[in-house]
Amino acid sequence: MPVRDLLAGRRRGGVPADLWATCRKCGAMHYRPEFEAGLHVCTRCDYHDRLTVGQRLDLLLDDAGSFQELAGDVLTSDPLNFSRPSGRYPDRVAKAQESTGRSEAVVCGVGHIQGHEVAVGVMEFGFIAGSMGGAAGERIARLFELAHERRIPLVMVTSSGGARQDEGVFALMQMAKTTAAAARLADAGVPYIALMADPTLAGVTASFAAVADVIIGEPGATIRFAGSRVVQGTLSRRAQADDHTAEWVLRRGMIDAVVPRRDQRRTIGRLIELLAPARASRRAEIGDTARTRLG
Amino acid sequence: MPVRDLLAGRRRGGVPADLWATCRKCGAMHYRPEFEAGLHVCTRCDYHDRLTVGQRLDLLLDDAGSFQELAGDVLTSDPLNFSRPSGRYPDRVAKAQESTGRSEAVVCGVGHIQGHEVAVGVMEFGFIAGSMGGAAGERIARLFELAHERRIPLVMVTSSGGARQDEGVFALMQMAKTTAAAARLADAGVPYIALMADPTLAGVTASFAAVADVIIGEPGATIRFAGSRVVQGTLSRRAQADDHTAEWVLRRGMIDAVVPRRDQRRTIGRLIELLAPARASRRAEIGDTARTRLG
Amino acid sequence: MLDFERDLDELRSRIAELEAESDLDSASDVLRQLELMQLELEARTADVFSRLTPWQRVQLARHRDRPHTLDFIERMIDGFVELHGDRRHGDDMAVVGGVGSLQGRRVVIVGHQKGRGTRQNVERNFGMAHPEGYRKAIRLFQLAARFGLPVITLLDTPGAGPALEDEERGQSWAIAESMAVLARLETPIVVAVIGEGGSGGALAMGVGDRILMLEHAIYSVASPEAAAAIIWRDSKFAERAAEALGLTSEVLYAADLIDRIVPEPPGGAHRDYDATAESLTAALVEALDELQAIPPTELVTERYAKFRAMSAHVESSPDEVVVDGSGVVPEDRHGL
Amino acid sequence: MLDFERDLDELRSRIAELEAESDLDSASDVLRQLELMQLELEARTADVFSRLTPWQRVQLARHRDRPHTLDFIERMIDGFVELHGDRRHGDDMAVVGGVGSLQGRRVVIVGHQKGRGTRQNVERNFGMAHPEGYRKAIRLFQLAARFGLPVITLLDTPGAGPALEDEERGQSWAIAESMAVLARLETPIVVAVIGEGGSGGALAMGVGDRILMLEHAIYSVASPEAAAAIIWRDSKFAERAAEALGLTSEVLYAADLIDRIVPEPPGGAHRDYDATAESLTAALVEALDELQAIPPTELVTERYAKFRAMSAHVESSPDEVVVDGSGVVPEDRHGL
Ligand SMILES: [Zn+2]
Ligand SMILES: [Zn+2]
């Protein structure tokens, strides 16, 4: 490990923090190179740790390098002139942009999974808790519309605390907007697969994520309607640590499967193969048109 | 009371049975003329006693005398050459026909409710426990098709133990046949209202009855999937007397309302008024055609 | 009785006392005094209500005497038949719905239903719908479309039920499905926020062609208390959250997120149910009559465009979204 | 081991013993003896199975070693992805389903799933689906139609769950809705009764364009035990009920209630899973390929006609159904 990394690492009890990864779920310590080689999965409790958009694209796409971003210049505005103790909203956005290297809490675009051209959206929890405001909602809606126009399957990886409070009802309405866009895609017979990663909460669970044709959960991911602070508050009486995991919602019939990270690309690829509407023949009609239009 | 009636009545403890009606639910004894004036409703427990087809049509239609029966000549056959300890199937049918004065366990036709022309089907529990065999299924399917063709609302009054065992899989298939006919009516935008009377069980509950647009239960009616003898057998562990009443299934979200007998015609009439597709205008287009075709 | 109502109420009591003491034969100066006090009450009411803070609006929207869905149905709908149940799990008392007619127009009307008093509030779960409530609503929406009836929804909920049993039965899935169904429902839909428009629990029934809002109703991404808990990590900052969230009808109308503010009688909806219902009826009838003229498929297209346009975002280089070297989002959609 | 299998099994054991004792170098008379015994086994199997009573067929259909839905999926479907849950209440283990390909044809396949052994049987509720099982199936049927995939259903259940909790969640409603959805599903549907086709619980997933039935499967209006309880008021008359109910594939084929009997290997499906799966695959593929050529809306029309024709009734004066003075049922429908 280079000295500058050691110095950069925050230290805990004398251990260079960056050299060790602590499981968010069970607290187990993992030697970081091994943890990363194991796709950020806890070997003790099987919790699948949060990934950055970059890590996720690497894992999901055949070739993350050829991913083409859509609507990357759609950025947040500050409709309510919102301010929190932790800072003005635009400053918080700027800080999130800086720390994540992403311009919003969701990155959308086109890539390939197991050889299939796919519309892909990945949420970045590191960006203001992956919250959905107007810009994120706009990007997601455009992604659904792109998949619709080009008749290519859509894959969304969700990780979000819900609607972004700082945009008030503007953020709330993104639930309706993205859900309506997803519903139109379903009517068009184009498959949409959601991969719910840790955590998928509130306004994201209860909108475009829940209406996917097939929903896959990541092991250990928290999936819930109530936001985390709401649950810590007075409203829910008996929520427990093990409630609301992917495994829990699977038992309750809400998702189709819990799939470990190492198998996700293959499983999603297979689902696309099985659900995509007669690709071979349609490609000639629609795919080519889209490609022509796209240059 | 004429002497011949007194003689005809079976006697219980010296009381002429016909002079008194015993509540099937709570055992209360009611002076029959009062009981009948009260529409066969128990004044103690509000149980709505079973009615004959004739009584039901009197209660439901504006003018039972102008009821026109449909497919009354569709009669049961004996596809399995079935025999029970209680007799050969055709003999049991003949006996039922004699005792009820009806040719099958369901009587279908056209009448008027609150001035609306309506396709009406009424099941006769006294006819082999209101069971549905091929003839009943055929009559019901034709009724749905008649309502479809003439675009008139349909009202079904159910009271049945389920599929008629004596016809084996022929009887079972009536579930699919009648449900499919009801589904087609729904697709055509013609309202279908079911009135579940005591008892509505098994193959009738789980077919055309359950897919009605609006389902009304009669107070105290038993409504259930499992047939009565199945429940008395080993399969259901904790069924209790009060389970599976109309009130119970209402609380569980399965029916729309429990409506007392005295209000049923008005409620159904109002529902037809509200749901019937633009009758005034359509009548000219479709109603007249149907009327022409019907002479 | 809210703080800011107290002062008005004292005046109101004095008028009532004076009225009780006086009679038709009272001296004309007593009658004149009464008239003056009436005028003063009106002026002071107008004054107080013109200066309400967002937090006071929240309190009004939640006023225990505020008319709820069934109060409106009773006054607006003729021949109402309540329809119960989701045909799957239960009959949620926090959502009521049925068929009836509004000034001669056949409608399906569905709304959140709050209770009054402890017993009713428990029964109605404080207006917080369970999943089966949304599924009942979905069933009624589909019934409406099947028979060509327009849909009216009345929004009045602190939010969807957040209890463990709500999670168990898929609260998120029920809400999302309700929005998805409404988004494509081929019949006119008019939404009216009548009290608390609380978050996703309200929006679940809030996707429509026209969004009306009673003057003192609120509509919010989260309850002020929840937002305070999220933002200030302390629900005591609810008043401040109410100010920050932009939840009043005026803010939302200015932001184009709602279509119309429906005026309430002086002193708020709870001062005069009949007048409020009349005001809402007029607005609903106008909206329905406009929509009735539009073909259902077109309604769905316009409804999509309406919600599609609800956003607040900027594009660093508009009209140039680069995928594969050229724009994929047609220019004509940027306006949405 | 069923009674009538015991005799065959003794012979089978003796063959196995002799085979174990002998080797490649054994005297040719030993080998000849073995061969003769093999032939005898085959002949006796054929004989026993040609004379099976309906009750014995019931026992075969319920044989604890009989292949179940997942055994078939494992052998017939490539790249199967199981999809879980009804998105409303739970994931019923008594119904399994998912997507995969059958000899290169993309399909949605759904079936009842029985367990083996106590633990599995409890988990799978003995193959008796709960309402959420049918609702999962409905979801998958609709998914199939959305993406233009044909549906295969495998029927193998004693009947739908009759417990109080099944009633609570609307067992009747789930079954009826499943039939209503299948009746109108715009995609080919092939039904195969693979074991016990028990009453409405089986028929819920049994509405399709082609109804296949494994040779020794049964399909019945009620389980023989339930029918015996209803008819003789004693479930001990099950054997007699089995005879009376007409539940074998031959009877149903003769009655035109099923379209095709799928042969099982000698000794029954449980003797050779692979051969049974191959036999079923061939029948499914043939049915699918026939149906694939028919436009979906036509499929729905023909499917309706198919079930519409399933009856056994007489008309005292055919073609004269009198309403308002003239016939309402068009003549061309009498043939259905
Ligand atoms: Zn761990
Ligand atoms: Zn009684």
PDB file of C-alpha atoms in Angstrom, chain A residues 175-176 179-180 182-184 187 207 211, chain C residues 138 173-185 204 207 303:
ATOM      1  CA  MET A 175     -42.583   9.416  -7.971  1.00  0.00           C
ATOM      2  CA  ALA A 176     -45.588   9.870 -10.240  1.00  0.00           C
ATOM      3  CA  THR A 179     -43.843   5.456 -12.326  1.00  0.00           C
ATOM      4  CA  ALA A 180     -45.896   6.697 -15.254  1.00  0.00           C
ATOM      5  CA  ALA A 182     -42.277   2.810 -16.311  1.00  0.00           C
ATOM      6  CA  ALA A 183     -45.943   1.960 -16.845  1.00  0.00           C
ATOM      7  CA  ARG A 184     -45.753   3.147 -20.446  1.00  0.00           C
ATOM      8  CA  ASP A 187     -47.553  -1.297 -22.015  1.00  0.00           C
ATOM      9  CA  SER A 207     -42.554   4.333  -7.324  1.00  0.00           C
ATOM     10  CA  VAL A 211     -43.481  -1.669 -10.827  1.00  0.00           C
TER      11      VAL A 211
ATOM     12  CA  ILE C 138     -57.305   0.558  -7.584  1.00  0.00           C
ATOM     13  CA  TRP C 173     -46.015  -1.918  -4.112  1.00  0.00           C
ATOM     14  CA  ALA C 174     -49.591  -0.848  -3.460  1.00  0.00           C
ATOM     15  CA  ILE C 175     -48.739   2.850  -3.771  1.00  0.00           C
ATOM     16  CA  ALA C 176     -46.699   2.393  -6.929  1.00  0.00           C
ATOM     17  CA  GLU C 177     -49.369   0.230  -8.525  1.00  0.00           C
ATOM     18  CA  SER C 178     -52.044   2.792  -7.734  1.00  0.00           C
ATOM     19  CA  MET C 179     -50.024   5.514  -9.465  1.00  0.00           C
ATOM     20  CA  ALA C 180     -49.330   3.229 -12.421  1.00  0.00           C
ATOM     21  CA  VAL C 181     -53.014   2.405 -12.771  1.00  0.00           C
ATOM     22  CA  LEU C 182     -54.112   6.035 -12.542  1.00  0.00           C
ATOM     23  CA  ALA C 183     -51.442   7.109 -15.008  1.00  0.00           C
ATOM     24  CA  ARG C 184     -53.043   4.947 -17.681  1.00  0.00           C
ATOM     25  CA  LEU C 185     -56.689   4.970 -16.680  1.00  0.00           C
ATOM     26  CA  ALA C 204     -50.815   7.317  -4.595  1.00  0.00           C
ATOM     27  CA  VAL C 207     -52.311  11.194 -10.356  1.00  0.00           C
ATOM     28  CA  ARG C 303     -51.913  13.219 -18.181  1.00  0.00           C
TER      29      ARG C 303
END
